[in-house]
CSV table of C-alpha atoms in Angstrom, one decimal:
chain,number,residue,atom,x,y,z
V,1,MET,CA,39.4,-53.9,11.6
V,2,PRO,CA,42.2,-51.8,13.1
V,3,TYR,CA,41.3,-49.3,16.0
V,4,ASP,CA,40.8,-45.8,14.7
V,5,SER,CA,41.8,-43.4,17.5
V,6,ALA,CA,40.8,-40.3,15.8
V,7,ALA,CA,37.3,-41.7,14.9
V,8,THR,CA,36.8,-42.7,18.5
V,9,ARG,CA,37.7,-39.3,19.8
V,10,ALA,CA,35.4,-37.6,17.2
V,11,ARG,CA,32.5,-39.9,18.3
V,12,LEU,CA,33.1,-39.1,22.0
V,13,LEU,CA,33.1,-35.5,21.3
V,14,ASP,CA,29.9,-35.8,19.4
V,15,ALA,CA,28.1,-37.9,21.9
V,16,ALA,CA,29.3,-35.7,24.8
V,17,TYR,CA,28.0,-32.5,22.9
V,18,HIS,CA,24.5,-34.0,23.0
V,19,GLU,CA,24.8,-35.3,26.4
V,20,PHE,CA,26.1,-32.0,27.9
V,21,SER,CA,23.7,-29.9,25.9
V,22,LYS,CA,20.8,-31.8,27.3
V,23,TRP,CA,21.9,-32.3,30.8
V,24,GLY,CA,24.8,-29.9,31.6
V,25,LEU,CA,28.1,-30.8,33.1
V,26,ALA,CA,26.5,-32.0,36.4
V,27,GLY,CA,23.7,-34.0,34.9
V,28,ALA,CA,25.7,-35.6,32.2
V,29,ARG,CA,26.8,-39.2,32.6
V,30,VAL,CA,29.9,-40.7,31.1
V,31,ASP,CA,28.4,-44.1,30.8
V,32,ARG,CA,25.6,-42.6,28.5
V,33,ILE,CA,28.4,-40.7,26.6
V,34,ALA,CA,30.4,-43.8,26.1
V,35,ALA,CA,27.4,-45.9,25.1
V,36,ALA,CA,26.3,-43.2,22.5
V,37,ALA,CA,29.9,-43.2,21.2
V,38,SER,CA,30.1,-46.9,20.9
V,39,ALA,CA,33.2,-46.7,23.2
V,40,ASN,CA,34.0,-47.5,26.7
V,41,LYS,CA,34.3,-45.1,29.7
V,42,GLN,CA,38.0,-45.6,29.9
V,43,ALA,CA,38.3,-44.1,26.5
V,44,ILE,CA,36.9,-40.8,27.9
V,45,TYR,CA,39.4,-40.7,30.6
V,46,ALA,CA,42.2,-41.7,28.3
V,47,TYR,CA,41.5,-38.9,25.7
V,48,PHE,CA,40.3,-36.3,28.1
V,49,GLY,CA,41.3,-37.1,31.7
V,50,SER,CA,38.0,-36.1,33.3
V,51,LYS,CA,34.4,-35.3,32.5
V,52,GLU,CA,35.2,-31.6,33.2
V,53,ASN,CA,38.0,-31.7,30.6
V,54,LEU,CA,35.7,-33.5,28.2
V,55,PHE,CA,33.1,-30.6,28.6
V,56,ASP,CA,35.8,-28.0,27.9
V,57,ALA,CA,37.0,-29.9,24.9
V,58,VAL,CA,33.4,-30.1,23.6
V,59,LEU,CA,32.7,-26.5,24.1
V,60,SER,CA,36.1,-25.4,22.5
V,61,ASP,CA,35.3,-27.7,19.5
V,62,ARG,CA,31.9,-26.4,18.9
V,63,LEU,CA,32.9,-22.6,19.4
V,64,LYS,CA,35.6,-23.3,16.8
V,65,VAL,CA,32.8,-24.5,14.5
V,66,LEU,CA,30.7,-21.5,15.3
V,67,ALA,CA,33.6,-19.1,14.6
V,68,ASP,CA,34.2,-20.9,11.2
V,69,THR,CA,30.5,-20.6,10.4
V,70,VAL,CA,30.2,-17.0,11.6
V,71,PRO,CA,33.5,-15.1,11.1
V,72,TYR,CA,33.9,-12.3,13.3
V,73,THR,CA,33.5,-8.9,11.5
V,74,PRO,CA,34.1,-6.0,13.8
V,75,ASP,CA,33.8,-3.5,10.9
V,76,ASP,CA,30.3,-4.9,10.3
V,77,LEU,CA,28.9,-5.6,13.8
V,78,PRO,CA,25.2,-5.6,12.7
V,79,GLY,CA,26.0,-8.2,10.0
V,80,TYR,CA,28.0,-10.2,12.5
V,81,ALA,CA,25.0,-10.1,14.9
V,82,GLY,CA,22.6,-11.3,12.3
V,83,ALA,CA,24.8,-14.1,11.2
V,84,LEU,CA,25.3,-15.2,14.8
V,85,PHE,CA,21.4,-15.1,15.3
V,86,ASP,CA,21.1,-17.4,12.2
V,87,ALA,CA,23.8,-19.9,13.4
V,88,LEU,CA,22.5,-20.1,16.9
V,89,SER,CA,19.0,-20.3,15.8
V,90,ALA,CA,20.0,-23.3,13.6
V,91,THR,CA,21.9,-25.0,16.5
V,92,PRO,CA,19.9,-24.6,19.7
V,93,ASP,CA,22.1,-27.3,21.3
V,94,LEU,CA,25.2,-25.1,21.2
V,95,LEU,CA,23.2,-22.3,22.8
V,96,ARG,CA,22.0,-24.6,25.6
V,97,LEU,CA,25.7,-25.9,26.0
V,98,THR,CA,27.0,-22.3,26.5
V,99,ARG,CA,24.1,-21.5,28.9
V,100,TRP,CA,25.1,-24.6,31.0
V,101,ARG,CA,28.7,-23.5,30.9
V,102,GLY,CA,27.6,-20.1,32.4
V,103,LEU,CA,25.4,-21.8,35.0
V,104,GLU,CA,27.7,-24.3,36.2
V,105,ARG,CA,31.1,-22.8,36.0
V,106,ASP,CA,32.5,-19.4,36.6
V,107,ASP,CA,36.0,-19.8,35.3
V,108,ALA,CA,37.3,-19.0,31.8
V,109,THR,CA,39.8,-21.0,29.9
V,110,PRO,CA,43.0,-19.2,28.6
V,111,GLY,CA,41.5,-19.7,25.1
V,112,GLU,CA,38.3,-18.0,25.9
V,113,ILE,CA,40.2,-15.0,27.4
V,114,GLU,CA,42.5,-14.8,24.4
V,115,SER,CA,39.7,-14.9,22.0
V,116,HIS,CA,37.7,-12.2,23.7
V,117,LEU,CA,40.7,-9.9,24.0
V,118,GLU,CA,41.6,-10.4,20.3
V,119,LYS,CA,38.0,-9.5,19.3
V,120,ALA,CA,38.0,-6.5,21.7
V,121,VAL,CA,41.1,-5.2,20.1
V,122,ALA,CA,39.7,-5.5,16.6
V,123,LEU,CA,36.4,-3.9,17.7
V,124,ARG,CA,38.3,-1.1,19.5
V,125,THR,CA,40.1,-0.4,16.3
V,126,ALA,CA,36.9,-0.7,14.0
V,127,LEU,CA,34.8,1.5,16.2
V,128,ASN,CA,37.6,3.8,17.4
V,129,LEU,CA,36.8,2.9,21.1
V,130,PRO,CA,38.9,4.3,24.0
V,131,ASP,CA,39.9,0.8,25.5
V,132,ASP,CA,39.4,-2.8,25.5
V,133,ARG,CA,37.0,-2.9,28.3
V,134,THR,CA,34.5,-0.7,26.4
V,135,ALA,CA,35.0,-3.0,23.4
V,136,ILE,CA,34.4,-6.1,25.4
V,137,ASP,CA,31.2,-4.6,26.9
V,138,ILE,CA,29.9,-3.9,23.4
V,139,LEU,CA,30.9,-7.3,22.2
V,140,GLU,CA,29.0,-9.0,25.0
V,141,ILE,CA,25.9,-6.7,24.5
V,142,VAL,CA,26.0,-7.8,20.8
V,143,VAL,CA,26.3,-11.4,21.8
V,144,ALA,CA,23.3,-11.0,24.3
V,145,ILE,CA,21.2,-9.2,21.6
V,146,SER,CA,21.9,-12.0,19.2
V,147,THR,CA,20.8,-14.7,21.6
V,148,THR,CA,17.9,-12.9,23.4
V,149,TRP,CA,14.9,-14.5,21.5
V,150,SER,CA,16.2,-18.0,22.3
V,151,THR,CA,15.8,-17.3,26.0
V,152,MET,CA,12.3,-16.0,25.8
V,153,ALA,CA,9.3,-18.1,26.9
V,154,PRO,CA,7.8,-19.8,23.8
V,155,GLY,CA,4.6,-18.0,24.4
V,156,LEU,CA,6.3,-14.6,24.1
V,157,ARG,CA,8.3,-15.6,21.0
V,158,ALA,CA,4.9,-16.4,19.4
V,159,VAL,CA,3.7,-12.8,19.8
V,160,GLY,CA,3.5,-11.1,16.4
V,161,GLY,CA,2.1,-13.8,14.2
V,162,LYS,CA,1.6,-17.5,13.7
V,163,ASP,CA,4.3,-18.1,11.0
V,164,PRO,CA,7.5,-19.2,12.7
V,165,GLU,CA,9.6,-18.2,9.7
V,166,GLN,CA,8.2,-14.7,9.6
V,167,ARG,CA,8.6,-14.3,13.3
V,168,LYS,CA,12.2,-15.5,13.0
V,169,ALA,CA,12.8,-13.0,10.2
V,170,ALA,CA,11.5,-10.2,12.3
V,171,HIS,CA,13.5,-11.2,15.3
V,172,ARG,CA,16.6,-11.1,13.1
V,173,ALA,CA,15.8,-7.8,11.7
V,174,MET,CA,15.4,-6.4,15.1
V,175,VAL,CA,18.8,-7.9,16.2
V,176,VAL,CA,20.5,-6.2,13.2
V,177,ALA,CA,18.7,-2.9,13.9
V,178,ALA,CA,19.5,-2.9,17.6
V,179,VAL,CA,23.2,-3.6,17.0
V,180,ALA,CA,23.4,-0.9,14.1
V,181,ALA,CA,21.8,1.6,16.6
V,182,ILE,CA,24.5,0.7,19.2
V,183,CYS,CA,27.3,1.3,16.5
V,184,GLU,CA,25.7,4.5,15.5
V,185,SER,CA,25.4,5.7,19.1
V,186,VAL,CA,29.0,4.8,19.8
V,187,ALA,CA,30.1,6.6,16.7
V,188,GLY,CA,27.9,9.7,17.6
V,189,ASN,CA,29.4,9.9,21.0
V,190,GLY,CA,33.0,10.2,19.5
V,191,GLN,CA,34.1,7.2,21.3
């Protein structure tokens, strides 16, 4: 059977996603990633150069999947927040991966900066905001609101009923309402 380079790379990204989500960058082990991907450690270095570069590649890959799943809609920010809540609730590993990123690294890739600036410009236009900084602040608040229930202690998440699907629906409704209130407030202030 001939060697399939693309398949090996895809298996490495998938195995690394699960490893980094569970252990973070510092705790992840390339030998476990290689074993889970049915590859050797040298393949990781050949494709990605380092464990840090592999982490960046995994994060970039998964954020592209998220962006395809949840298209950014600056003209419907409450809808975007609800869809983001749904997607992240369905993929807790991605949320953990982004949390690890924030805990372990304080740099931003050029792609992340470009993506945030593009979104800020679109949001500034949609909400008639005075500058990109305000738009970035609002965007980050929207993301934080969309992810807030995932960071709560499980006991606090359980307040409000025993049925997890009803609680999830109530949390989602609150996310959408909170973001709608922000949009109304911004519009009401003539920003």
